[in-house]
Short mmCIF file of C-alpha atoms (C1' of nucleotides) in Angstrom, two decimals:
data_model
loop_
_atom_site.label_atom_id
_atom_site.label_comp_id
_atom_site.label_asym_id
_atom_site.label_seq_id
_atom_site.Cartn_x
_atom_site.Cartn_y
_atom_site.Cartn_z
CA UNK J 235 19.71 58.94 60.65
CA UNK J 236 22.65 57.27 62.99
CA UNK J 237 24.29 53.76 61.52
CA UNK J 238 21.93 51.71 64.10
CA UNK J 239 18.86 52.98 62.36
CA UNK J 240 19.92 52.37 59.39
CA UNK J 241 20.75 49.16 60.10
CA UNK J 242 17.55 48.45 60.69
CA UNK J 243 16.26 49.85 57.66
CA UNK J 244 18.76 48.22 55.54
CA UNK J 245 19.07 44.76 57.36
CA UNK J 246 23.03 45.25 57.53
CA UNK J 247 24.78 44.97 60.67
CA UNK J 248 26.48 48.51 60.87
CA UNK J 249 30.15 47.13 60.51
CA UNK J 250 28.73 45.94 56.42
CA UNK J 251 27.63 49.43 56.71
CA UNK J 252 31.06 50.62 57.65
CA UNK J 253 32.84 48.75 55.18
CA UNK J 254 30.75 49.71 52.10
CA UNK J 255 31.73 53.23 52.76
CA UNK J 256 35.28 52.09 53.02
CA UNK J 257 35.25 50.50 49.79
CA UNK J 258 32.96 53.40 48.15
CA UNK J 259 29.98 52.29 47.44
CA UNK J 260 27.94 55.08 49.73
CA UNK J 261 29.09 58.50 51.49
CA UNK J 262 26.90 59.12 54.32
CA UNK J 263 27.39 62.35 55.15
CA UNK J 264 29.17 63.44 58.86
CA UNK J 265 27.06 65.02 62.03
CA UNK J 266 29.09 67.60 64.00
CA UNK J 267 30.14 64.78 66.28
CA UNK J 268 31.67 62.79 63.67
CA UNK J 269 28.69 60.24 63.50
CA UNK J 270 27.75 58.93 60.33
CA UNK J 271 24.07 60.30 58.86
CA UNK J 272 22.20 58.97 56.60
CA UNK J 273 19.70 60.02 54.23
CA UNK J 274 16.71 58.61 52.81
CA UNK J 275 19.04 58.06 49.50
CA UNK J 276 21.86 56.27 51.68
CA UNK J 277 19.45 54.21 52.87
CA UNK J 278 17.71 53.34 49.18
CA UNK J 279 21.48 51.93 48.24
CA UNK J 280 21.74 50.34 51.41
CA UNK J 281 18.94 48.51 50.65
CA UNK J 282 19.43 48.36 47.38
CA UNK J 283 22.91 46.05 48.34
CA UNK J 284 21.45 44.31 50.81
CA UNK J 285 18.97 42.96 48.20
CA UNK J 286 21.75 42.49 45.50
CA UNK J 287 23.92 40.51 47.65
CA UNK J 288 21.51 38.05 48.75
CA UNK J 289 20.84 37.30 44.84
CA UNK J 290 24.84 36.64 44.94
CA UNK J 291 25.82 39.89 43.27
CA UNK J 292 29.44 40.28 44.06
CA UNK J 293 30.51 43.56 45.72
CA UNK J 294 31.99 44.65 41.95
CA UNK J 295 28.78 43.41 40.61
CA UNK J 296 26.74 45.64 42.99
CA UNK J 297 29.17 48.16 42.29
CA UNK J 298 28.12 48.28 38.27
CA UNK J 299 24.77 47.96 39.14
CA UNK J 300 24.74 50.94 41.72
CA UNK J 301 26.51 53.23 39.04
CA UNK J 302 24.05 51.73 36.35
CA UNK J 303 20.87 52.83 38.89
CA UNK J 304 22.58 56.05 39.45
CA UNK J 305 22.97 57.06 35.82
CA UNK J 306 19.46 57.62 34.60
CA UNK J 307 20.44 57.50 30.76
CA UNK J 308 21.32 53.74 31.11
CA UNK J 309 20.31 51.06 28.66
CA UNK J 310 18.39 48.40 30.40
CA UNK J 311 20.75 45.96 28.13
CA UNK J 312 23.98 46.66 30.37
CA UNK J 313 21.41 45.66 33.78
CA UNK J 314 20.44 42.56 31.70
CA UNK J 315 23.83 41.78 30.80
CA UNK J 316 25.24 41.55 34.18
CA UNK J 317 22.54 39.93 35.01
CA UNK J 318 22.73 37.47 32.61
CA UNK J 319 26.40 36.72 33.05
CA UNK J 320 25.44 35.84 37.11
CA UNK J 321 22.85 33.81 36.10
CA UNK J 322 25.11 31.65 33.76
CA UNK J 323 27.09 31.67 36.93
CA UNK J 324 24.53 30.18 39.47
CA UNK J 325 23.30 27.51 36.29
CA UNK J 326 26.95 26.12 36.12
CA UNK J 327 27.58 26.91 40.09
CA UNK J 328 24.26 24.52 40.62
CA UNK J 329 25.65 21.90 38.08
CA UNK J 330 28.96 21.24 39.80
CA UNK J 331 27.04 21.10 43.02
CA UNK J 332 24.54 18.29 41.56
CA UNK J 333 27.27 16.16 40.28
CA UNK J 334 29.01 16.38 43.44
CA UNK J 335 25.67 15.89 45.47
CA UNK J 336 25.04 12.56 42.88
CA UNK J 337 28.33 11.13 43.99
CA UNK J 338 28.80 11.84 47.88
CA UNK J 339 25.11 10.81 47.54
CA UNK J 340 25.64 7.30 46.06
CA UNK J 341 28.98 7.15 48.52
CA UNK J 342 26.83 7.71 51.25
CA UNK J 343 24.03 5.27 49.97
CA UNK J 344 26.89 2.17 49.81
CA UNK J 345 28.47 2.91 53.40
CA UNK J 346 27.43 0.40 56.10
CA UNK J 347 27.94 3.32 58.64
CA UNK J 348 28.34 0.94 60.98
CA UNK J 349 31.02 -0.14 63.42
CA UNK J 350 33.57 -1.66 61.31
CA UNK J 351 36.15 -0.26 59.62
CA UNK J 352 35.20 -0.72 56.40
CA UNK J 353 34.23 2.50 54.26
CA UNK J 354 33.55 2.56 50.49
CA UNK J 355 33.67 6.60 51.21
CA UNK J 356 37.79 6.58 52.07
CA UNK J 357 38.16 3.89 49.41
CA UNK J 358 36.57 5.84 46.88
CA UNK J 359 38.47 9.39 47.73
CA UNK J 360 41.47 7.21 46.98
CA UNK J 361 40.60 6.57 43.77
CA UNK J 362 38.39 9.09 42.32
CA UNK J 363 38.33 9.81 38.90
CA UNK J 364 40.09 13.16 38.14
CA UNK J 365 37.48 16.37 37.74
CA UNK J 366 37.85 17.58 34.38
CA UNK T 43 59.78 12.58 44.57
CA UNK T 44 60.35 16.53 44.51
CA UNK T 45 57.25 18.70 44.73
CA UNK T 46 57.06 19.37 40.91
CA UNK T 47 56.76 15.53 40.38
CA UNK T 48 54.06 15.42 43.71
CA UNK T 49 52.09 18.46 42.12
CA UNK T 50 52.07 16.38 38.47
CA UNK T 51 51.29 12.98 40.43
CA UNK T 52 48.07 14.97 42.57
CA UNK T 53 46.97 17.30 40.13
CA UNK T 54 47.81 19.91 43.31
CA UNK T 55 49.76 22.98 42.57
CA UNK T 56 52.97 23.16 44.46
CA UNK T 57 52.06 26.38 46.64
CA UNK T 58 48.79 24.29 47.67
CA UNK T 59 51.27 21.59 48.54
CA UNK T 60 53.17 23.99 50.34
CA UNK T 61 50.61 25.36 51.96
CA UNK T 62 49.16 21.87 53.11
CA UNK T 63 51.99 21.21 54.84
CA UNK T 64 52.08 24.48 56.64
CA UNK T 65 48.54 23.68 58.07
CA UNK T 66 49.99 20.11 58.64
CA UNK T 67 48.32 17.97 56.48
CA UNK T 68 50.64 15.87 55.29
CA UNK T 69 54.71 15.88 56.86
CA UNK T 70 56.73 15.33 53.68
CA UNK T 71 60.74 14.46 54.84
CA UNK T 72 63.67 16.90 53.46
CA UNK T 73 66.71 15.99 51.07
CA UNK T 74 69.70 17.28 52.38
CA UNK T 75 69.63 20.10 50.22
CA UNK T 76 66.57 20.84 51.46
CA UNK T 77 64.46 20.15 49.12
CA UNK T 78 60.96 17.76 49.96
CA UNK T 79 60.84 14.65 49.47
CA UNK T 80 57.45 13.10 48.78
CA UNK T 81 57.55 9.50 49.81
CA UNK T 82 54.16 7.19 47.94
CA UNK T 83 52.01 7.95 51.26
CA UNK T 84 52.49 11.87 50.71
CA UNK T 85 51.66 11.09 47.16
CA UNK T 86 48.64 8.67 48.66
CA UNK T 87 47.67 11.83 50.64
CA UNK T 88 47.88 14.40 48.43
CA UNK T 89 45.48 12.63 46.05
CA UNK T 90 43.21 11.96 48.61
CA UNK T 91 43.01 15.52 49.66
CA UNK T 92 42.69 16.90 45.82
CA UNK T 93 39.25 14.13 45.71
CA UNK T 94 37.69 15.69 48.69
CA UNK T 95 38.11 19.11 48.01
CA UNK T 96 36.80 18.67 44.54
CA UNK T 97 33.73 17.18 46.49
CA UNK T 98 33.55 19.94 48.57
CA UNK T 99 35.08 18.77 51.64
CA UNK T 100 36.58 21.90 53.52
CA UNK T 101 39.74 21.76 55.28
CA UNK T 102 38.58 20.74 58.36
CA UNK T 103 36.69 17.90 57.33
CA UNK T 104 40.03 16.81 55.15
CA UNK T 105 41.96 16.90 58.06
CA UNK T 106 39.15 14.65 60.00
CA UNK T 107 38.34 11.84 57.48
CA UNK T 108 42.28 11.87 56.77
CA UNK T 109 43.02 10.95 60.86
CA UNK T 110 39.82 8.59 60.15
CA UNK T 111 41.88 6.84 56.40
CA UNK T 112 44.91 7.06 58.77
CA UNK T 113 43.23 4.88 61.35
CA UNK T 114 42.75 1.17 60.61
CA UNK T 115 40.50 1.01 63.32
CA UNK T 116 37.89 3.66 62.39
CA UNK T 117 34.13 3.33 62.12
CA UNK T 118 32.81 3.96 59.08
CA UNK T 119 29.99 5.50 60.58
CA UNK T 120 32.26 8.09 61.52
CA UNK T 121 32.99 8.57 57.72
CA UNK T 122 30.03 8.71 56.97
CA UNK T 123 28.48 11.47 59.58
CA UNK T 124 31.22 13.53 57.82
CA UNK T 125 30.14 12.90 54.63
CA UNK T 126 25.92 12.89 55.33
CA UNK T 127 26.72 16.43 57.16
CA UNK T 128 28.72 17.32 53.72
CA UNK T 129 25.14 16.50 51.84
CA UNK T 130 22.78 18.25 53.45
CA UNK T 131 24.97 21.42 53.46
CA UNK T 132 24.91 20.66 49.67
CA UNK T 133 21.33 20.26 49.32
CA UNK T 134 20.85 23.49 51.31
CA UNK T 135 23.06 25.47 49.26
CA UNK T 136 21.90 23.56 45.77
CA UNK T 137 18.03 24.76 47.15
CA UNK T 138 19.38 28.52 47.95
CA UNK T 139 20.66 28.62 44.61
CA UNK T 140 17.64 27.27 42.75
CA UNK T 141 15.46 29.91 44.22
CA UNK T 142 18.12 32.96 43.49
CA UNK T 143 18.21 31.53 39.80
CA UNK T 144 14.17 31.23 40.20
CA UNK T 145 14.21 35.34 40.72
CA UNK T 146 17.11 36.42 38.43
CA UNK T 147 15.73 34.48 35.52
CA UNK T 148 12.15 35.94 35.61
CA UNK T 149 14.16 39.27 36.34
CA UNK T 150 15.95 38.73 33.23
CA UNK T 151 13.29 37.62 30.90
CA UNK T 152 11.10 40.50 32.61
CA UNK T 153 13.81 42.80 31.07
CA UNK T 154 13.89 44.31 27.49
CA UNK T 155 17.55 44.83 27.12
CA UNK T 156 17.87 47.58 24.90
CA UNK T 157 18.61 50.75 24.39
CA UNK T 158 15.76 52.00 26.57
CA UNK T 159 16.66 53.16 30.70
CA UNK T 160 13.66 51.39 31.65
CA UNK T 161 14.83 48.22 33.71
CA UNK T 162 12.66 45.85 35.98
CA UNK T 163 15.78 44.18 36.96
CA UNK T 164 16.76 47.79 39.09
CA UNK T 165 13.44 48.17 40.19
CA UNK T 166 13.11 45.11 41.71
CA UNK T 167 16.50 45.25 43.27
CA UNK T 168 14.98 48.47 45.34
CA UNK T 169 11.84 46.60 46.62
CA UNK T 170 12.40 43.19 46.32
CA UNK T 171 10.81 41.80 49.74
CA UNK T 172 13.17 40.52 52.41
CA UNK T 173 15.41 37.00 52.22
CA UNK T 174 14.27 35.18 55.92
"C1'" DC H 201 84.99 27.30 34.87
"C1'" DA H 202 81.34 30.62 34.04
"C1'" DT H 203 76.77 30.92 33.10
"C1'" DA H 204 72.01 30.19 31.91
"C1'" DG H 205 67.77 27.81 32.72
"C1'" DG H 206 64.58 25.65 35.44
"C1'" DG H 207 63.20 24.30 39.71
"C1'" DA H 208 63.34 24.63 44.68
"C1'" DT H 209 63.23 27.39 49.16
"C1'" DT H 210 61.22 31.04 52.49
"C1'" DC H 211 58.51 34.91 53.66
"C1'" DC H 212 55.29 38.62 52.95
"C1'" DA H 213 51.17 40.35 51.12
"C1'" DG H 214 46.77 40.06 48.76
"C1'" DT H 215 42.31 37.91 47.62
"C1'" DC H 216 36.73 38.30 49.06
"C1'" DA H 217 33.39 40.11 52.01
"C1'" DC H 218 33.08 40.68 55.90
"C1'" DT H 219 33.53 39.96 61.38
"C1'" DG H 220 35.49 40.43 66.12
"C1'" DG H 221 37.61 42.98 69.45
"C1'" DA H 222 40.23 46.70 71.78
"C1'" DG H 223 40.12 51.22 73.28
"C1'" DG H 224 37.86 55.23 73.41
"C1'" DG H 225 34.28 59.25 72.54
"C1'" DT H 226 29.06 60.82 72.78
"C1'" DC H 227 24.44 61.15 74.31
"C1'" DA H 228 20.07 60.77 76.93
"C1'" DA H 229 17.91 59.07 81.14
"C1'" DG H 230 17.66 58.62 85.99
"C1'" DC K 40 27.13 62.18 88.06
"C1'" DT K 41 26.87 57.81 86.60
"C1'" DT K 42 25.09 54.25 83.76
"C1'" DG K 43 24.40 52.09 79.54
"C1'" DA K 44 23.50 52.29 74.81
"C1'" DC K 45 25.29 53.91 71.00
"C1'" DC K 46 29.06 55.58 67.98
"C1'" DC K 47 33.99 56.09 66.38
"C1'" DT K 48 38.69 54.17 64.44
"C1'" DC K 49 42.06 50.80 63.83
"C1'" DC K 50 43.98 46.21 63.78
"C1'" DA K 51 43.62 41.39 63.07
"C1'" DG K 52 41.44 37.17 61.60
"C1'" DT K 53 38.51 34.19 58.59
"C1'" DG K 54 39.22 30.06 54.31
"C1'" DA K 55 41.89 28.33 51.11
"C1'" DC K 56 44.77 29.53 48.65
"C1'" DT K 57 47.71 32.66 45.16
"C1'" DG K 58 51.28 36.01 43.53
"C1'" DG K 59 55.62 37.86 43.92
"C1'" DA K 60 60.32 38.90 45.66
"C1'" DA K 61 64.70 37.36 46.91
"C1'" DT K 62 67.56 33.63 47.19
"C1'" DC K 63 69.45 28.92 46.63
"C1'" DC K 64 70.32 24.45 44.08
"C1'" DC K 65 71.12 21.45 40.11
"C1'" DT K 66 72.26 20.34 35.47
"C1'" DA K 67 73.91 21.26 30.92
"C1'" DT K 68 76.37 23.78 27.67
"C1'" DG K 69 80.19 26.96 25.66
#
DNA sequence: CATAGGGATTCCAGTCACTGGAGGGTCAAG
DNA sequence: CTTGACCCTCCAGTGACTGGAATCCCTATG
């Protein structure tokens, strides 16, 4: 299978494609013509990545997780544990964004918008309190 | 003010402040030793640049609501199209998040996490149905 | 006066995860 | 035989810094 077809399969443009196999994570094999060819278990990682990365897996992340799917002696724990530790991630990643969302909210809430120069918003990112 | 003392004042660290000027947001003056002087408006500045990226402003938007604080004759409607554009990317990326943590916790909790190679978490990173 | 330290300067390279583009080779259809 | 779709590699750029090297400046101490 050619890099366009697996594209397809995978939902990766080809140049993702061409860059995980840069960085390691798959080796398609080579056609006579120096086109890359993919089997069926290229394409299962391909996928595989495509589906880690839209949870937010980072590339290392997908990287432990790949090696952890490849290696069928693996404890589930080590899968959990990565998973856990992104998940801790996301909680605190969707806390800072709340706080921020309360305050540009409120900043947004006491702005006039209107023609005047006026603006609580600039007045406010004078002063700010400092972020912890 | 030498950009130790600016860094202390803006809670900034000097290669940021460096690099800030580079991009030309803010035009500090040189000492005749070359060194840069930070006059109370750098200072001003470089606070005001420290708020709005903790809020999430990016660069772009830094440089645009600091040409609006620079002019006394701005709308603050214009501020505040920034800043209601800033919000809703929030709230998209606050909703995105939600629903990844929505999968990866029932993932998690779906998974033993011991010794055992049997892992849900894998599984579902194989078939897990495609993100629109 | 030599020197040691702390701070300042510039410039180059690296981060992360791609993405765009140039310049060229390959293949199947008409 | 040409067209157009596909494939290849390599280089550079993104955003917002960050690290490090090599060098310079200032102050204080022996």
């Amino acid at each position: 299978m050619n890099i366009g077809d697996a594209s397809k399969q995978s939902n990766l443009p080809p140049k993702t494609i061409r860059y995980y196999e840069d960085i390691g994570l798959i080796k398609p094999l080579r056609d006579a013509n120096g086109y890359r060819s993919f089997r069926d278990r290229d394409i299962h990682k391909l996928v595989f990545l495509a589906r880690s990365r839209a949870l937010g897996f980072t590339i290392e992340d997908c990287r432990n997780l790949l090696a952890l799917w490849d290696d069928q002696t693996r404890a589930s724990a080590d899968v959990r544990a990565i998973a856990k530790d992104h998940l801790s991630q996301i909680e605190n990643k969707i806390t800072d964004l709340q706080a921020i969302h309360s305050t540009l909210s409120q900043l947004v809430h006491d702005c006039a918008g209107d023609h005047r120069p006026d603006c609580p918003i600039l007045k406010t990112l004078e002063t700010f309190p400092k972020t912890s």
